[in-house]
CSV table of C-alpha atoms in Angstrom, one decimal:
chain,number,residue,atom,x,y,z
A,678,MET,CA,-15.3,-65.5,70.3
A,679,THR,CA,-17.2,-62.3,71.3
A,680,LEU,CA,-20.3,-61.0,69.5
A,681,VAL,CA,-20.4,-57.7,71.4
A,682,PRO,CA,-19.3,-55.5,68.4
A,683,LEU,CA,-21.8,-57.3,66.1
A,684,LEU,CA,-24.6,-56.9,68.6
A,685,GLU,CA,-23.7,-53.2,69.1
A,686,LEU,CA,-23.9,-52.7,65.3
A,687,LYS,CA,-27.2,-54.5,65.0
A,688,SER,CA,-28.8,-52.7,67.9
A,689,GLY,CA,-27.4,-49.3,66.8
A,690,GLY,CA,-29.6,-49.3,63.6
A,691,GLY,CA,-27.3,-51.5,61.4
A,692,HIS,CA,-29.9,-54.3,61.1
A,693,VAL,CA,-32.6,-51.8,60.1
A,694,ALA,CA,-30.4,-50.1,57.6
A,695,TYR,CA,-29.5,-53.5,56.1
A,696,GLU,CA,-33.2,-54.5,55.9
A,697,ILE,CA,-34.1,-51.2,54.2
A,698,ALA,CA,-31.3,-51.5,51.7
A,699,ARG,CA,-32.4,-55.1,50.9
A,700,LEU,CA,-36.0,-54.0,50.4
A,701,LEU,CA,-35.0,-51.2,48.1
A,702,GLY,CA,-32.8,-53.6,46.1
A,703,LEU,CA,-29.6,-51.7,46.7
A,704,PHE,CA,-27.5,-54.9,46.6
A,705,GLY,CA,-28.3,-55.6,43.0
A,706,ARG,CA,-25.5,-55.4,40.5
A,707,ASP,CA,-27.3,-52.9,38.4
A,708,VAL,CA,-27.2,-50.5,41.4
A,709,TYR,CA,-23.7,-50.9,42.7
A,710,ARG,CA,-22.0,-51.3,39.2
A,711,HIS,CA,-21.8,-48.5,36.7
A,712,GLU,CA,-20.4,-48.9,33.2
A,713,GLY,CA,-20.4,-45.9,31.0
A,714,ALA,CA,-19.8,-42.1,31.1
A,715,LEU,CA,-19.1,-40.2,34.3
A,716,THR,CA,-21.9,-37.9,35.2
A,717,ASP,CA,-22.5,-35.8,38.4
A,718,LYS,CA,-25.0,-38.5,39.5
A,719,VAL,CA,-22.4,-41.3,39.0
A,720,VAL,CA,-19.7,-39.4,40.9
A,721,GLU,CA,-22.2,-38.8,43.7
A,722,GLY,CA,-22.9,-42.5,43.8
A,723,VAL,CA,-19.1,-43.2,44.1
A,724,ALA,CA,-18.8,-40.6,46.9
A,725,SER,CA,-21.8,-41.9,48.8
A,726,GLY,CA,-20.8,-45.6,48.7
A,727,VAL,CA,-23.6,-46.7,46.4
A,728,ILE,CA,-21.3,-47.5,43.5
A,729,TRP,CA,-18.8,-50.2,44.3
A,730,GLN,CA,-17.6,-50.9,40.7
A,731,LEU,CA,-16.9,-48.2,38.2
A,732,VAL,CA,-16.0,-49.0,34.6
A,733,CYS,CA,-15.4,-46.2,32.0
A,734,ARG,CA,-14.3,-46.9,28.5
A,735,GLY,CA,-13.6,-44.6,25.5
A,736,THR,CA,-13.4,-40.9,25.1
A,737,SER,CA,-17.1,-40.4,25.7
A,738,ALA,CA,-16.5,-41.4,29.3
A,739,GLN,CA,-16.1,-37.6,30.2
A,740,LEU,CA,-13.2,-38.3,32.5
A,741,ALA,CA,-11.5,-35.0,31.8
A,742,SER,CA,-14.5,-32.9,32.8
A,743,GLN,CA,-15.2,-35.1,35.9
A,744,PHE,CA,-11.6,-35.7,37.0
A,745,ASP,CA,-11.6,-33.4,40.0
A,746,ALA,CA,-15.0,-34.5,41.1
A,747,LEU,CA,-14.0,-38.2,40.8
A,748,ALA,CA,-10.8,-37.6,42.8
A,749,THR,CA,-12.9,-35.9,45.5
A,750,ALA,CA,-15.4,-38.7,45.5
A,751,LEU,CA,-12.7,-41.4,45.9
A,752,ALA,CA,-11.4,-39.6,49.0
A,753,SER,CA,-14.9,-39.5,50.6
A,754,PRO,CA,-15.1,-41.4,53.8
A,755,CYS,CA,-18.2,-43.1,52.5
A,756,CYS,CA,-16.6,-44.4,49.3
A,757,THR,CA,-16.7,-48.2,49.0
A,758,LEU,CA,-15.2,-48.6,45.5
A,759,GLU,CA,-13.8,-52.2,45.0
A,760,GLU,CA,-13.2,-51.9,41.2
A,761,LEU,CA,-12.1,-49.0,39.1
A,762,ARG,CA,-11.4,-49.4,35.3
A,763,LEU,CA,-10.6,-46.4,33.2
A,764,VAL,CA,-9.7,-47.6,29.7
A,765,GLY,CA,-9.2,-45.4,26.6
A,766,CYS,CA,-10.8,-42.4,28.3
A,767,ASP,CA,-10.3,-38.7,27.8
A,768,TRP,CA,-7.6,-38.3,30.4
A,769,PRO,CA,-7.1,-34.6,31.1
A,770,GLU,CA,-3.7,-33.3,29.9
A,771,GLY,CA,-1.2,-32.4,32.6
A,772,ARG,CA,-2.9,-34.5,35.3
A,773,ARG,CA,-1.0,-37.2,37.0
A,774,VAL,CA,-2.0,-40.8,37.7
A,775,GLY,CA,-1.1,-40.2,41.3
A,776,GLU,CA,-3.9,-37.7,41.6
A,777,LEU,CA,-6.3,-40.7,41.5
A,778,LEU,CA,-4.0,-43.1,43.3
A,779,GLU,CA,-3.6,-40.9,46.3
A,780,PRO,CA,-7.4,-40.8,47.2
A,781,LEU,CA,-7.7,-44.5,46.3
A,782,CYS,CA,-5.2,-45.2,49.1
A,783,SER,CA,-8.0,-44.2,51.6
A,784,LEU,CA,-9.9,-47.3,50.4
A,785,GLY,CA,-7.1,-49.5,51.6
A,786,ARG,CA,-8.1,-53.1,51.8
A,787,ARG,CA,-11.4,-52.6,50.0
A,788,LEU,CA,-9.9,-52.0,46.6
A,789,ARG,CA,-9.6,-55.2,44.6
A,790,VAL,CA,-9.2,-54.1,40.9
A,791,LEU,CA,-7.5,-51.1,39.4
A,792,VAL,CA,-7.0,-50.7,35.6
A,793,ILE,CA,-5.9,-47.4,34.1
A,794,ALA,CA,-5.0,-48.1,30.4
A,795,GLY,CA,-4.9,-46.8,26.9
A,796,MET,CA,-4.5,-43.1,27.6
A,797,ALA,CA,-1.5,-41.5,26.1
A,798,THR,CA,-1.8,-38.4,28.2
A,799,ALA,CA,-1.9,-40.2,31.5
A,800,SER,CA,1.5,-40.0,33.2
A,801,GLY,CA,3.2,-39.8,36.5
A,802,GLU,CA,4.8,-42.1,39.1
A,803,LEU,CA,3.2,-44.9,41.0
A,804,LEU,CA,3.1,-44.2,44.7
A,805,PRO,CA,4.8,-46.9,46.8
A,806,SER,CA,2.4,-46.1,49.6
A,807,PHE,CA,-0.5,-47.1,47.3
A,808,PHE,CA,0.7,-50.8,47.3
A,809,GLU,CA,1.3,-50.7,51.0
A,810,ARG,CA,-2.2,-49.5,51.8
A,811,CYS,CA,-4.1,-51.4,49.0
A,812,ASP,CA,-2.6,-54.8,49.8
A,813,ARG,CA,-5.7,-56.8,48.7
A,814,LEU,CA,-5.4,-55.9,45.0
A,815,GLU,CA,-6.3,-58.9,42.8
A,816,ALA,CA,-5.8,-57.1,39.5
A,817,PHE,CA,-3.7,-54.1,38.8
A,818,ALA,CA,-2.8,-52.6,35.4
A,819,VAL,CA,-1.5,-49.2,34.4
A,820,TYR,CA,-0.3,-49.0,30.8
A,821,GLU,CA,-0.7,-47.2,27.5
A,822,LEU,CA,-2.1,-49.2,24.5
């Protein structure tokens, strides 16, 4: 067993970054999990990797107005989303589910839970490459209520 990569990460500032994040309480569930409406600040949190779990329910979630920004955030190289639940939201008409699945593919093995449900205007095909790249999914549901 070699510890060279771990030691390089630690000496390259990784340990200091971890200590700062721990001191600031950035590993608390109330920091990395968001339940509620999408706002510019929430989308920024997804793009920057601060928000790992995103749950939006109901038409007040403002998915339609934040759809493009969310898709861009999901494609960010800093995004660390593990869970995405969009249930009964205001899905924008004419937009395809694949428009969110494609950027989610960049998360690969990190994504564990994906639920897109209860939105009559959500449509489109599931991308086969999504399942190839996100092979650690523990829960997956895409359906209309």
